[in-house]
mmCIF file of C-alpha atoms in Angstrom:
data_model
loop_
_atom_site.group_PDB
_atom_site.id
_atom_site.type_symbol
_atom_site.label_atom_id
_atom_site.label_comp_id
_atom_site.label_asym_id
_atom_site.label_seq_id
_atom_site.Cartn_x
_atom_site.Cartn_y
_atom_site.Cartn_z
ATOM 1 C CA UNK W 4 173.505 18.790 57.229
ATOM 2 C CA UNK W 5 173.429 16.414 54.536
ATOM 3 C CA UNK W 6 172.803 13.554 57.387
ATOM 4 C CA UNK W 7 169.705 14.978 58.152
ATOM 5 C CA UNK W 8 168.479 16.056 54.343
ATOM 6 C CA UNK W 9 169.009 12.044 53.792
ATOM 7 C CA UNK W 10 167.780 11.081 56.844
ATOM 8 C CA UNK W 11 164.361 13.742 55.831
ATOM 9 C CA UNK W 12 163.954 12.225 52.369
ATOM 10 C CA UNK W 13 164.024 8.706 53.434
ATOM 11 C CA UNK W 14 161.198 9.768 56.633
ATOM 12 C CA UNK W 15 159.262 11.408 53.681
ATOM 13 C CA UNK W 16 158.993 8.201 52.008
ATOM 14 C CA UNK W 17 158.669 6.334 55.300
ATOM 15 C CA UNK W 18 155.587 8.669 55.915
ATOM 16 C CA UNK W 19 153.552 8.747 51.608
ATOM 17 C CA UNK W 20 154.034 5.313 50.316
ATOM 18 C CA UNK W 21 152.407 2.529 51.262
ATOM 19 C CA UNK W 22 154.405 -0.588 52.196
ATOM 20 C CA UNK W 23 153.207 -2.303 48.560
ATOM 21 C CA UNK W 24 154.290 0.794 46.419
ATOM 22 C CA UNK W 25 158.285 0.182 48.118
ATOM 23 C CA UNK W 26 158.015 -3.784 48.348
ATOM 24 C CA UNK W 27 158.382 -3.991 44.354
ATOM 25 C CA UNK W 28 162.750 -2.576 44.835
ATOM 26 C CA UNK W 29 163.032 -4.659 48.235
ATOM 27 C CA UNK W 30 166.479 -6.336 48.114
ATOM 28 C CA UNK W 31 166.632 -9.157 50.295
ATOM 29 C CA UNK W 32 165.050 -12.084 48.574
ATOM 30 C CA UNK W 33 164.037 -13.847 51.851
ATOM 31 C CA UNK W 34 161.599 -11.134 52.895
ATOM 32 C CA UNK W 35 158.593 -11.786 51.452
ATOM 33 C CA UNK W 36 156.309 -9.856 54.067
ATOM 34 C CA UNK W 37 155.164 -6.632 52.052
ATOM 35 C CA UNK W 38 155.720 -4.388 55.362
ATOM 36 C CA UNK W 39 158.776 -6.229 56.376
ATOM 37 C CA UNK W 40 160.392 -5.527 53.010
ATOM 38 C CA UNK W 41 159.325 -1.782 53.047
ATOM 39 C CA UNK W 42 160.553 -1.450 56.338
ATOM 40 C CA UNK W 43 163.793 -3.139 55.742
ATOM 41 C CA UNK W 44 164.181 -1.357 52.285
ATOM 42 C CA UNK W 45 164.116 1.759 54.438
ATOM 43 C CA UNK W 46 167.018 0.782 57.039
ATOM 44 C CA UNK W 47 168.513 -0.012 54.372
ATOM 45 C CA UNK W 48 168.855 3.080 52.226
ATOM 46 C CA UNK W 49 169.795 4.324 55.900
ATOM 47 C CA UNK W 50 172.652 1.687 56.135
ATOM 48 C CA UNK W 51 171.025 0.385 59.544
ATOM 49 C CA UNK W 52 170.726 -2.502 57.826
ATOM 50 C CA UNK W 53 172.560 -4.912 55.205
ATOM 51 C CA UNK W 54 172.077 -8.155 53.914
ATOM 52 C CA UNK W 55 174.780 -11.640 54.451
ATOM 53 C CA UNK W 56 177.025 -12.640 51.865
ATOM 54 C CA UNK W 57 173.966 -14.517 49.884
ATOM 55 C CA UNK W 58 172.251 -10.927 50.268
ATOM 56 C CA UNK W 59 169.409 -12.281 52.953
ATOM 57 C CA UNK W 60 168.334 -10.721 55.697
ATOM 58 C CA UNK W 61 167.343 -13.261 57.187
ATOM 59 C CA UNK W 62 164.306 -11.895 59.218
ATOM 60 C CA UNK W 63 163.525 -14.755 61.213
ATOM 61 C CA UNK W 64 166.771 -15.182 63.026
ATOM 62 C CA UNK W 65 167.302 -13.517 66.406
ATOM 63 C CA UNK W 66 169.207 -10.391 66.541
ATOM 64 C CA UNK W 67 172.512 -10.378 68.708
ATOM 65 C CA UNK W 68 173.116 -7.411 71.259
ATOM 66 C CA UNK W 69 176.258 -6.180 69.335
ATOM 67 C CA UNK W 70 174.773 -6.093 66.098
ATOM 68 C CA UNK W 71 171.553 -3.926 67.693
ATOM 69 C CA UNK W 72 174.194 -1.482 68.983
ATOM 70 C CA UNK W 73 175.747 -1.074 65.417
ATOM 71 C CA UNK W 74 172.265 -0.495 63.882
ATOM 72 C CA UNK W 75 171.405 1.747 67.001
ATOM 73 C CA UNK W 76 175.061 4.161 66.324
ATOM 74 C CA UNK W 77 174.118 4.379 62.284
ATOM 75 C CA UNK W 78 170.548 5.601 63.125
ATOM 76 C CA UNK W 79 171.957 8.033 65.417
ATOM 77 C CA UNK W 80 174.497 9.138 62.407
ATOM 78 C CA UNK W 81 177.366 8.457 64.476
ATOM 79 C CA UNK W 82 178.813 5.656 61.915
ATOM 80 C CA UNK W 83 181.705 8.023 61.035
ATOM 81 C CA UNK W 84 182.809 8.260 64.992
ATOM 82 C CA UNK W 85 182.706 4.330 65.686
ATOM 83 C CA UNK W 86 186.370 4.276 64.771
ATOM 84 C CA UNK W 87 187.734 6.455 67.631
ATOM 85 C CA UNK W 88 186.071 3.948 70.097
ATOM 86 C CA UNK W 89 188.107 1.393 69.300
ATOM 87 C CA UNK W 90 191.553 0.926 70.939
ATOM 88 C CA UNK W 91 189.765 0.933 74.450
ATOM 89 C CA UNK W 92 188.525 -2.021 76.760
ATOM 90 C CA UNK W 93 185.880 -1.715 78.531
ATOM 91 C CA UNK W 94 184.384 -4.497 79.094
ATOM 92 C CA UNK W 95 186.082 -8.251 79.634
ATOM 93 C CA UNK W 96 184.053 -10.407 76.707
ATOM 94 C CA UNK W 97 184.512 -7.563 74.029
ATOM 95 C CA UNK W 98 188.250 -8.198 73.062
ATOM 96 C CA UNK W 99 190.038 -5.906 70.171
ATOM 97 C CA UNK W 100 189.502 -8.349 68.011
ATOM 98 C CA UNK W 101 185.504 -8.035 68.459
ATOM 99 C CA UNK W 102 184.194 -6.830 65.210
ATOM 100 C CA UNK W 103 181.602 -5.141 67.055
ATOM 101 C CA UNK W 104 183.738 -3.166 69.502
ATOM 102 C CA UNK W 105 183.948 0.335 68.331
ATOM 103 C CA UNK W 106 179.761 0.361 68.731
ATOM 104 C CA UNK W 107 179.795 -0.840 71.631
ATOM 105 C CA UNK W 108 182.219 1.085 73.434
ATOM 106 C CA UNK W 109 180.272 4.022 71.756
ATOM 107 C CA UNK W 110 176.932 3.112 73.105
ATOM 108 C CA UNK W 111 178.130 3.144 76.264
ATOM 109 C CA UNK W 112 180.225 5.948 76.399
ATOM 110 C CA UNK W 113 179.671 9.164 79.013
ATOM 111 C CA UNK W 114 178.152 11.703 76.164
ATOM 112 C CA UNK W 115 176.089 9.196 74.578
ATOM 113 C CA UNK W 116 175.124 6.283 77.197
ATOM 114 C CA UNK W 117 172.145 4.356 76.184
ATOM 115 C CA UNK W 118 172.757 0.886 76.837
ATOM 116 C CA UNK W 119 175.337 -0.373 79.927
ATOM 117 C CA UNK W 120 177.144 -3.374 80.759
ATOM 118 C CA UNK W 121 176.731 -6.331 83.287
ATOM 119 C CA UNK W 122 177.737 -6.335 87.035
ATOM 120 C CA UNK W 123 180.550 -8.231 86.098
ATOM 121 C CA UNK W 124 182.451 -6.247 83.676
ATOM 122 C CA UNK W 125 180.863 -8.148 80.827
ATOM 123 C CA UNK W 126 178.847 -7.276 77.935
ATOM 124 C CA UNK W 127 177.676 -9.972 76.044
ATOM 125 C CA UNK W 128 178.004 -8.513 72.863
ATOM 126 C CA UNK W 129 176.892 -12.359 71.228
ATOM 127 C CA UNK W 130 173.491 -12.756 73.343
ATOM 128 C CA UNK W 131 170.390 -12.411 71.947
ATOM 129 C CA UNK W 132 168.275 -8.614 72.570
ATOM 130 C CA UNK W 133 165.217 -8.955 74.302
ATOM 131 C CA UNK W 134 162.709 -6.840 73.473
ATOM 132 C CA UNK W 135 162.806 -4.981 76.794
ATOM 133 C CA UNK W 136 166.422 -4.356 75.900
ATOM 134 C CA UNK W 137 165.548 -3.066 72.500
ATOM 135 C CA UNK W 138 162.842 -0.647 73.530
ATOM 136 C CA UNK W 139 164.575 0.874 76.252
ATOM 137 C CA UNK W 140 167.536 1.430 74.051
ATOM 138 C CA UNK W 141 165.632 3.301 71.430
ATOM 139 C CA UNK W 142 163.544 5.303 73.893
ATOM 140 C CA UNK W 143 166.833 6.264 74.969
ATOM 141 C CA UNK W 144 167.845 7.642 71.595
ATOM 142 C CA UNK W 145 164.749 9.565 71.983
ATOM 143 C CA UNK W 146 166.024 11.418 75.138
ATOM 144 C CA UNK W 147 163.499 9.414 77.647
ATOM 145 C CA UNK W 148 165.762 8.678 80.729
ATOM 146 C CA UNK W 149 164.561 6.143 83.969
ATOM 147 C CA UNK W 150 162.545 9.597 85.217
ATOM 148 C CA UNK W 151 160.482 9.270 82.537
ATOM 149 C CA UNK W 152 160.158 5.797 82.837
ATOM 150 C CA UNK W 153 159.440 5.319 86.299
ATOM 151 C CA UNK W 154 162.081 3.043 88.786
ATOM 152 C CA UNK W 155 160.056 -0.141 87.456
ATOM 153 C CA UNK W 156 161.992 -1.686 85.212
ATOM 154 C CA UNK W 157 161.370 -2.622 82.188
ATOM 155 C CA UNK W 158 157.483 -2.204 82.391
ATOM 156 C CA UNK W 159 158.485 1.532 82.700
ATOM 157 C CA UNK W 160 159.997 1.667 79.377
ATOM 158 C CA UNK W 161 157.181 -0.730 77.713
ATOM 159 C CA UNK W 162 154.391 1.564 78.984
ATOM 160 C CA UNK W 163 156.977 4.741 77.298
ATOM 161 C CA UNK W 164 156.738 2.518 74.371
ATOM 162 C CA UNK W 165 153.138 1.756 73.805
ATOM 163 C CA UNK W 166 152.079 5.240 74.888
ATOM 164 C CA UNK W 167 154.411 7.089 72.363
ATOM 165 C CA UNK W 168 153.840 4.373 69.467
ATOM 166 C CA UNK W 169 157.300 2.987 69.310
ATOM 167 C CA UNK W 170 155.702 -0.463 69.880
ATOM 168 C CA UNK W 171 153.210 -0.376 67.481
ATOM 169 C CA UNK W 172 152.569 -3.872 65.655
ATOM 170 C CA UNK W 173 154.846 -5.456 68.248
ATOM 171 C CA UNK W 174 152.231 -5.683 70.802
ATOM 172 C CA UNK W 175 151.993 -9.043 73.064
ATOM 173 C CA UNK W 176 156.174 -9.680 73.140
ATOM 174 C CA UNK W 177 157.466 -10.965 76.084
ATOM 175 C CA UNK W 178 159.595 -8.604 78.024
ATOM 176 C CA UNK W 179 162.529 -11.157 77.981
ATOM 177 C CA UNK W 180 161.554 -12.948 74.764
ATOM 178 C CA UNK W 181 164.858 -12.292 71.973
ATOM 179 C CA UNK W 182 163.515 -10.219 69.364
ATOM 180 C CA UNK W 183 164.404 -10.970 65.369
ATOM 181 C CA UNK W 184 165.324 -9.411 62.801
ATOM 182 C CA UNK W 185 162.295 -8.739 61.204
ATOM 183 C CA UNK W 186 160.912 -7.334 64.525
ATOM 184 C CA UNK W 187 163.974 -4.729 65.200
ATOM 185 C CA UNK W 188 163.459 -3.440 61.466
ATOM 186 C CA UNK W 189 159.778 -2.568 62.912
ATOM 187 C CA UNK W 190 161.203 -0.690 65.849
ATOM 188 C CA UNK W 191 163.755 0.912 64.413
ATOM 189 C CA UNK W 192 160.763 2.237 61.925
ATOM 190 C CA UNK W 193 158.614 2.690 64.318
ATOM 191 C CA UNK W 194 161.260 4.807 65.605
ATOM 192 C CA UNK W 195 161.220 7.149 62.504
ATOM 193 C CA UNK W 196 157.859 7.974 63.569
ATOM 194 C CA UNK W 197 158.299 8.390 66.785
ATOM 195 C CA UNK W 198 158.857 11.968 68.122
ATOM 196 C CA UNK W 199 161.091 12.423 70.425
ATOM 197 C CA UNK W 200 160.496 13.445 74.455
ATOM 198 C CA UNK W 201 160.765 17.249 73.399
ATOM 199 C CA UNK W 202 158.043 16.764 71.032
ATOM 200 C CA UNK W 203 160.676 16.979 67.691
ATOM 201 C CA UNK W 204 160.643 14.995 64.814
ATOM 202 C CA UNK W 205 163.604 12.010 64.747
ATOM 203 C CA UNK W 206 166.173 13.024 63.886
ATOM 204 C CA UNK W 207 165.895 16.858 65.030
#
């Protein structure tokens, strides 16, 4: 309950101010965008995202796949679980050591399943996400499966994405182009306003 009265303040916010109004109490002094700080003042009243030890965000680097699946299990509100998916391997390159390995283990698990692993057993958790892999990932959290997408992948999930406005302001990213950080704080946005395939509001 009180995930989703948090989650329905911040959306309200997301929804009446405009991106100047928020920029002025952006934290990160290396965004100087005025959407890219409202939207990554808004992930980060949601914890989906945090600054480095200088407090940047650093919105031009490239974001890795293990840190997308973190952001990914906080805006699903399943932080407080990532601890029970830790003493299990799954995959060969994500080691208990991997500070990243109770999210991904989570992602991937049977009841929530949104991203998989390589052929090989791998995951690497320390490659950059494309965007392809991004959208399909959140359009996934959205409860849009391959049906919906068609077997054509990922132009499937791209045509999901520009159809249902997740991709909005991202248009003209190639499919296997690494996306940064200042990108995935517009999808994960986006996401806020996206509704989800039974017509709800995110999160229902």
């Amino acid at each position: 309950m009180k995930k989703i009265v948090i989650f329905s303040l911040i959306i309200t916010l997301l929804f009446s101010l405009a991106a100047p109004a928020l920029a002025v109490a952006a934290p990160f002094p290396d965004v100087y965008d005025e959407t890219t700080r409202f939207e990554t003042d808004i992930l980060r009243l949601l914890g989906v995202v945090g600054g480095d030890q200088r407090g940047y965000f650093n919105p031009h680097n490239y974001l890795k796949r293990a840190e997308f699946c973190k952001m990914a299990v906080v805006i699903m509100g399943k932080g407080a679980d990532e601890p029970l998916y830790r003493n299990r391997t799954i995959f060969s390159d994500v080691k208990g050591s991997h500070w990243a390995r109770g999210y991904i283990n989570l992602v991937v698990s049977e009841d929530v399943r949104i991203i998989q692993g390589n052929v090989d057993g791998t995951f690497r958790p320390d490659d950059e996400i494309t965007y392809a892999q991004a959208v399909t990932i959140l359009l996934r959290i959205l409860e849009y499966s391959d049906a919906d997408a068609g077997m054509l992948w990922p132009q499937g999930y791209i045509s999901l994405a520009n159809s249902t406005g997740l991709s909005d302001g991202l248009y003209g990213i190639a499919l296997e182009k690494p996306i940064t950080r200042a990108q995935a704080a517009k999808l994960f946005c986006n996401m806020l306003r996206t509704k989800t395939k039974s017509g709800a509001a995110y999160p229902g």
